[in-house]
């Protein structure tokens, strides 16, 4: 499989969103973007900084996560709000859609160094599928398995000398399938 077109597409999206988020010309040039873009739409709704963005696999939805402890889902064609996910106890630092687009996972960081929060929702209904704390002070990464039945997490545990374990969880139960330290 040739990954060059995929990488170019990702780079084009990153360049476009750098502009959509009103980034400075310095940011655009330092990220390798050679074009500048006019802002297409200002997405309003969050009440604090946006830290995470993710497109659905089919490109029709954009998720945004914020320090306001919400995740917002946007129609990527008309840029209208679709849904707001709430009930999150931490600022959002990571977002990822499952490969089939059925689920959206968010994780965050907690400024008070209490446990950060991982949540997974059904995109179509907004129903919470999983809400769990794993002892991380801050999540650093999330990735769904190819079949969407497992999610990998990694995060910071400052209380343990900044160890970044990788955990593989069953999406339906939250049970740890494997832990790599």
PDB file of C-alpha atoms in Angstrom:
ATOM      1  CA  UNK A   1       0.000   0.000   0.000  1.00  0.00           C
ATOM      2  CA  UNK A   2       1.352   3.402  -0.982  1.00  0.00           C
ATOM      3  CA  UNK A   3       1.073   5.733   2.020  1.00  0.00           C
ATOM      4  CA  UNK A   4       2.253   8.907   0.226  1.00  0.00           C
ATOM      5  CA  UNK A   5      -1.275  10.022  -0.891  1.00  0.00           C
ATOM      6  CA  UNK A   6      -2.614   9.346   2.612  1.00  0.00           C
ATOM      7  CA  UNK A   7       0.186  11.371   4.182  1.00  0.00           C
ATOM      8  CA  UNK A   8      -0.406  14.205   1.707  1.00  0.00           C
ATOM      9  CA  UNK A   9      -4.135  14.159   2.526  1.00  0.00           C
ATOM     10  CA  UNK A  10      -3.390  14.280   6.259  1.00  0.00           C
ATOM     11  CA  UNK A  11      -0.929  17.122   5.726  1.00  0.00           C
ATOM     12  CA  UNK A  12      -3.533  19.031   3.678  1.00  0.00           C
ATOM     13  CA  UNK A  13      -6.105  18.596   6.468  1.00  0.00           C
ATOM     14  CA  UNK A  14      -3.621  19.699   9.112  1.00  0.00           C
ATOM     15  CA  UNK A  15      -2.739  22.756   7.047  1.00  0.00           C
ATOM     16  CA  UNK A  16      -6.416  23.601   6.556  1.00  0.00           C
ATOM     17  CA  UNK A  17      -7.224  23.221  10.250  1.00  0.00           C
ATOM     18  CA  UNK A  18      -4.207  25.220  11.278  1.00  0.00           C
ATOM     19  CA  UNK A  19      -5.811  28.012   9.279  1.00  0.00           C
ATOM     20  CA  UNK A  20      -9.347  27.241  10.485  1.00  0.00           C
ATOM     21  CA  UNK A  21      -8.201  27.603  14.051  1.00  0.00           C
ATOM     22  CA  UNK A  22      -6.771  31.019  13.196  1.00  0.00           C
ATOM     23  CA  UNK A  23      -3.182  29.926  13.687  1.00  0.00           C
ATOM     24  CA  UNK A  24      -0.472  32.399  12.922  1.00  0.00           C
ATOM     25  CA  UNK A  25       1.583  32.545   9.750  1.00  0.00           C
ATOM     26  CA  UNK A  26       4.600  31.450  11.793  1.00  0.00           C
ATOM     27  CA  UNK A  27       2.835  28.252  12.816  1.00  0.00           C
ATOM     28  CA  UNK A  28       1.843  27.552   9.228  1.00  0.00           C
ATOM     29  CA  UNK A  29       5.365  27.993   7.909  1.00  0.00           C
ATOM     30  CA  UNK A  30       6.965  26.008  10.752  1.00  0.00           C
ATOM     31  CA  UNK A  31       4.606  23.063  10.171  1.00  0.00           C
ATOM     32  CA  UNK A  32       5.671  22.799   6.529  1.00  0.00           C
ATOM     33  CA  UNK A  33       2.553  24.309   4.975  1.00  0.00           C
ATOM     34  CA  UNK A  34       3.430  26.267   1.885  1.00  0.00           C
ATOM     35  CA  UNK A  35      -0.093  27.533   1.269  1.00  0.00           C
ATOM     36  CA  UNK A  36      -2.223  29.757   3.413  1.00  0.00           C
ATOM     37  CA  UNK A  37      -5.957  29.311   3.585  1.00  0.00           C
ATOM     38  CA  UNK A  38      -8.877  31.544   4.306  1.00  0.00           C
ATOM     39  CA  UNK A  39     -10.904  30.482   7.322  1.00  0.00           C
ATOM     40  CA  UNK A  40     -13.948  28.602   6.076  1.00  0.00           C
ATOM     41  CA  UNK A  41     -15.903  28.607   9.304  1.00  0.00           C
ATOM     42  CA  UNK A  42     -15.355  29.585  12.895  1.00  0.00           C
ATOM     43  CA  UNK A  43     -16.592  26.793  15.127  1.00  0.00           C
ATOM     44  CA  UNK A  44     -18.095  28.283  18.263  1.00  0.00           C
ATOM     45  CA  UNK A  45     -19.276  26.470  21.349  1.00  0.00           C
ATOM     46  CA  UNK A  46     -16.351  25.603  23.584  1.00  0.00           C
ATOM     47  CA  UNK A  47     -15.784  27.959  26.508  1.00  0.00           C
ATOM     48  CA  UNK A  48     -12.061  27.188  26.926  1.00  0.00           C
ATOM     49  CA  UNK A  49      -9.051  26.158  24.844  1.00  0.00           C
ATOM     50  CA  UNK A  50      -9.448  23.355  22.304  1.00  0.00           C
ATOM     51  CA  UNK A  51      -6.700  20.752  22.772  1.00  0.00           C
ATOM     52  CA  UNK A  52      -7.719  17.842  20.547  1.00  0.00           C
ATOM     53  CA  UNK A  53      -9.284  17.297  17.119  1.00  0.00           C
ATOM     54  CA  UNK A  54     -10.225  14.121  15.252  1.00  0.00           C
ATOM     55  CA  UNK A  55     -11.998  13.405  11.964  1.00  0.00           C
ATOM     56  CA  UNK A  56     -14.311  10.411  11.690  1.00  0.00           C
ATOM     57  CA  UNK A  57     -12.956   7.721   9.323  1.00  0.00           C
ATOM     58  CA  UNK A  58     -15.369   8.766   6.570  1.00  0.00           C
ATOM     59  CA  UNK A  59     -14.500  12.453   7.024  1.00  0.00           C
ATOM     60  CA  UNK A  60     -18.077  13.568   7.684  1.00  0.00           C
ATOM     61  CA  UNK A  61     -17.631  14.452  11.367  1.00  0.00           C
ATOM     62  CA  UNK A  62     -15.084  16.433  13.332  1.00  0.00           C
ATOM     63  CA  UNK A  63     -14.708  15.988  17.089  1.00  0.00           C
ATOM     64  CA  UNK A  64     -13.177  18.747  19.213  1.00  0.00           C
ATOM     65  CA  UNK A  65     -12.101  18.387  22.844  1.00  0.00           C
ATOM     66  CA  UNK A  66     -11.507  21.234  25.249  1.00  0.00           C
ATOM     67  CA  UNK A  67     -10.380  22.416  28.657  1.00  0.00           C
ATOM     68  CA  UNK A  68     -14.092  23.083  29.280  1.00  0.00           C
ATOM     69  CA  UNK A  69     -14.443  19.296  29.832  1.00  0.00           C
ATOM     70  CA  UNK A  70     -16.654  18.748  26.799  1.00  0.00           C
ATOM     71  CA  UNK A  71     -16.297  17.033  23.453  1.00  0.00           C
ATOM     72  CA  UNK A  72     -18.243  18.558  20.595  1.00  0.00           C
ATOM     73  CA  UNK A  73     -19.164  16.773  17.386  1.00  0.00           C
ATOM     74  CA  UNK A  74     -19.471  18.842  14.197  1.00  0.00           C
ATOM     75  CA  UNK A  75     -20.866  18.082  10.740  1.00  0.00           C
ATOM     76  CA  UNK A  76     -17.738  18.484   8.592  1.00  0.00           C
ATOM     77  CA  UNK A  77     -19.775  19.415   5.528  1.00  0.00           C
ATOM     78  CA  UNK A  78     -21.819  22.297   6.929  1.00  0.00           C
ATOM     79  CA  UNK A  79     -19.843  22.876  10.164  1.00  0.00           C
ATOM     80  CA  UNK A  80     -23.009  22.704  12.249  1.00  0.00           C
ATOM     81  CA  UNK A  81     -22.947  21.230  15.767  1.00  0.00           C
ATOM     82  CA  UNK A  82     -24.225  17.652  15.961  1.00  0.00           C
ATOM     83  CA  UNK A  83     -23.821  16.740  19.638  1.00  0.00           C
ATOM     84  CA  UNK A  84     -22.028  17.699  22.830  1.00  0.00           C
ATOM     85  CA  UNK A  85     -20.620  14.985  25.065  1.00  0.00           C
ATOM     86  CA  UNK A  86     -20.497  15.926  28.747  1.00  0.00           C
ATOM     87  CA  UNK A  87     -19.882  14.193  32.067  1.00  0.00           C
ATOM     88  CA  UNK A  88     -16.131  14.292  31.602  1.00  0.00           C
ATOM     89  CA  UNK A  89     -14.157  15.037  34.758  1.00  0.00           C
ATOM     90  CA  UNK A  90     -10.955  16.268  33.106  1.00  0.00           C
ATOM     91  CA  UNK A  91      -9.757  18.558  30.325  1.00  0.00           C
ATOM     92  CA  UNK A  92      -9.611  16.749  26.987  1.00  0.00           C
ATOM     93  CA  UNK A  93      -6.170  15.989  25.569  1.00  0.00           C
ATOM     94  CA  UNK A  94      -6.830  13.031  23.211  1.00  0.00           C
ATOM     95  CA  UNK A  95      -9.630  12.080  20.825  1.00  0.00           C
ATOM     96  CA  UNK A  96      -9.924   9.112  18.477  1.00  0.00           C
ATOM     97  CA  UNK A  97     -12.716   7.527  16.420  1.00  0.00           C
ATOM     98  CA  UNK A  98     -12.963   3.754  16.088  1.00  0.00           C
ATOM     99  CA  UNK A  99     -12.064   2.482  12.581  1.00  0.00           C
ATOM    100  CA  UNK A 100     -15.741   2.012  11.653  1.00  0.00           C
ATOM    101  CA  UNK A 101     -16.695   5.414  13.120  1.00  0.00           C
ATOM    102  CA  UNK A 102     -19.158   3.848  15.565  1.00  0.00           C
ATOM    103  CA  UNK A 103     -17.305   4.954  18.715  1.00  0.00           C
ATOM    104  CA  UNK A 104     -15.507   8.083  19.876  1.00  0.00           C
ATOM    105  CA  UNK A 105     -13.001   7.952  22.724  1.00  0.00           C
ATOM    106  CA  UNK A 106     -11.758  10.896  24.737  1.00  0.00           C
ATOM    107  CA  UNK A 107      -9.205  11.157  27.472  1.00  0.00           C
ATOM    108  CA  UNK A 108      -7.683  13.967  29.355  1.00  0.00           C
ATOM    109  CA  UNK A 109      -5.466  15.421  31.940  1.00  0.00           C
ATOM    110  CA  UNK A 110      -6.243  16.685  35.370  1.00  0.00           C
ATOM    111  CA  UNK A 111      -4.491  19.837  36.552  1.00  0.00           C
ATOM    112  CA  UNK A 112      -4.794  18.764  40.181  1.00  0.00           C
ATOM    113  CA  UNK A 113      -2.877  15.536  39.424  1.00  0.00           C
ATOM    114  CA  UNK A 114      -5.837  13.385  40.309  1.00  0.00           C
ATOM    115  CA  UNK A 115      -6.819  10.509  38.070  1.00  0.00           C
ATOM    116  CA  UNK A 116      -7.532  11.439  34.475  1.00  0.00           C
ATOM    117  CA  UNK A 117     -10.655  10.108  32.775  1.00  0.00           C
ATOM    118  CA  UNK A 118     -11.208   7.892  29.684  1.00  0.00           C
ATOM    119  CA  UNK A 119     -14.652   7.874  28.085  1.00  0.00           C
ATOM    120  CA  UNK A 120     -16.015   6.073  25.021  1.00  0.00           C
ATOM    121  CA  UNK A 121     -19.356   6.969  23.408  1.00  0.00           C
ATOM    122  CA  UNK A 122     -21.543   5.623  20.630  1.00  0.00           C
ATOM    123  CA  UNK A 123     -21.306   8.354  18.005  1.00  0.00           C
ATOM    124  CA  UNK A 124     -24.837   7.822  16.652  1.00  0.00           C
ATOM    125  CA  UNK A 125     -26.678   7.956  19.972  1.00  0.00           C
ATOM    126  CA  UNK A 126     -24.310   9.770  22.335  1.00  0.00           C
ATOM    127  CA  UNK A 127     -24.667   6.881  24.793  1.00  0.00           C
ATOM    128  CA  UNK A 128     -21.702   6.322  27.137  1.00  0.00           C
ATOM    129  CA  UNK A 129     -20.149   2.919  26.433  1.00  0.00           C
ATOM    130  CA  UNK A 130     -17.238   3.139  28.877  1.00  0.00           C
ATOM    131  CA  UNK A 131     -16.176   5.523  31.628  1.00  0.00           C
ATOM    132  CA  UNK A 132     -13.005   4.523  33.426  1.00  0.00           C
ATOM    133  CA  UNK A 133     -10.013   5.810  35.351  1.00  0.00           C
ATOM    134  CA  UNK A 134      -6.729   3.920  35.077  1.00  0.00           C
ATOM    135  CA  UNK A 135      -4.594   5.830  37.530  1.00  0.00           C
ATOM    136  CA  UNK A 136      -3.028   8.130  34.941  1.00  0.00           C
ATOM    137  CA  UNK A 137      -2.420  11.757  35.835  1.00  0.00           C
ATOM    138  CA  UNK A 138      -2.583  12.573  32.138  1.00  0.00           C
ATOM    139  CA  UNK A 139      -3.380  10.500  29.047  1.00  0.00           C
ATOM    140  CA  UNK A 140      -0.821  10.832  26.258  1.00  0.00           C
ATOM    141  CA  UNK A 141      -2.329   8.650  23.555  1.00  0.00           C
ATOM    142  CA  UNK A 142      -5.279   6.538  22.458  1.00  0.00           C
ATOM    143  CA  UNK A 143      -5.647   4.074  19.575  1.00  0.00           C
ATOM    144  CA  UNK A 144      -8.431   1.655  18.663  1.00  0.00           C
ATOM    145  CA  UNK A 145      -7.640  -1.810  17.357  1.00  0.00           C
ATOM    146  CA  UNK A 146      -8.497  -2.439  13.696  1.00  0.00           C
ATOM    147  CA  UNK A 147     -11.747  -4.198  14.673  1.00  0.00           C
ATOM    148  CA  UNK A 148     -12.696  -1.503  17.234  1.00  0.00           C
ATOM    149  CA  UNK A 149     -13.120  -4.013  20.056  1.00  0.00           C
ATOM    150  CA  UNK A 150     -10.019  -2.922  21.978  1.00  0.00           C
ATOM    151  CA  UNK A 151      -8.457   0.426  22.774  1.00  0.00           C
ATOM    152  CA  UNK A 152      -4.834   1.098  23.676  1.00  0.00           C
ATOM    153  CA  UNK A 153      -4.051   3.824  26.175  1.00  0.00           C
ATOM    154  CA  UNK A 154      -0.885   5.366  27.449  1.00  0.00           C
ATOM    155  CA  UNK A 155      -0.427   8.030  30.023  1.00  0.00           C
ATOM    156  CA  UNK A 156       1.698   9.688  32.601  1.00  0.00           C
ATOM    157  CA  UNK A 157       1.877   8.494  36.177  1.00  0.00           C
ATOM    158  CA  UNK A 158       3.863  11.208  37.923  1.00  0.00           C
ATOM    159  CA  UNK A 159       3.542   9.395  41.225  1.00  0.00           C
ATOM    160  CA  UNK A 160       5.514   6.518  39.675  1.00  0.00           C
ATOM    161  CA  UNK A 161       8.488   8.470  38.304  1.00  0.00           C
ATOM    162  CA  UNK A 162       6.713   9.329  35.055  1.00  0.00           C
ATOM    163  CA  UNK A 163       6.194   5.784  33.856  1.00  0.00           C
ATOM    164  CA  UNK A 164       4.207   5.573  30.615  1.00  0.00           C
ATOM    165  CA  UNK A 165       2.560   2.135  30.600  1.00  0.00           C
ATOM    166  CA  UNK A 166       0.551   0.941  27.615  1.00  0.00           C
ATOM    167  CA  UNK A 167      -2.741  -0.748  28.428  1.00  0.00           C
ATOM    168  CA  UNK A 168      -4.979  -2.642  26.030  1.00  0.00           C
ATOM    169  CA  UNK A 169      -8.617  -2.527  27.179  1.00  0.00           C
ATOM    170  CA  UNK A 170     -11.751  -4.337  26.082  1.00  0.00           C
ATOM    171  CA  UNK A 171     -14.083  -1.567  24.849  1.00  0.00           C
ATOM    172  CA  UNK A 172     -17.261  -3.285  26.039  1.00  0.00           C
ATOM    173  CA  UNK A 173     -16.089  -4.029  29.592  1.00  0.00           C
ATOM    174  CA  UNK A 174     -13.081  -1.817  30.314  1.00  0.00           C
ATOM    175  CA  UNK A 175     -11.150  -4.897  31.416  1.00  0.00           C
ATOM    176  CA  UNK A 176      -7.394  -4.840  30.830  1.00  0.00           C
ATOM    177  CA  UNK A 177      -6.467  -7.369  28.161  1.00  0.00           C
ATOM    178  CA  UNK A 178      -2.747  -6.630  28.352  1.00  0.00           C
ATOM    179  CA  UNK A 179      -0.440  -4.143  30.062  1.00  0.00           C
ATOM    180  CA  UNK A 180       3.009  -3.267  28.775  1.00  0.00           C
ATOM    181  CA  UNK A 181       5.350  -1.425  31.132  1.00  0.00           C
TER     182      UNK A 181
END
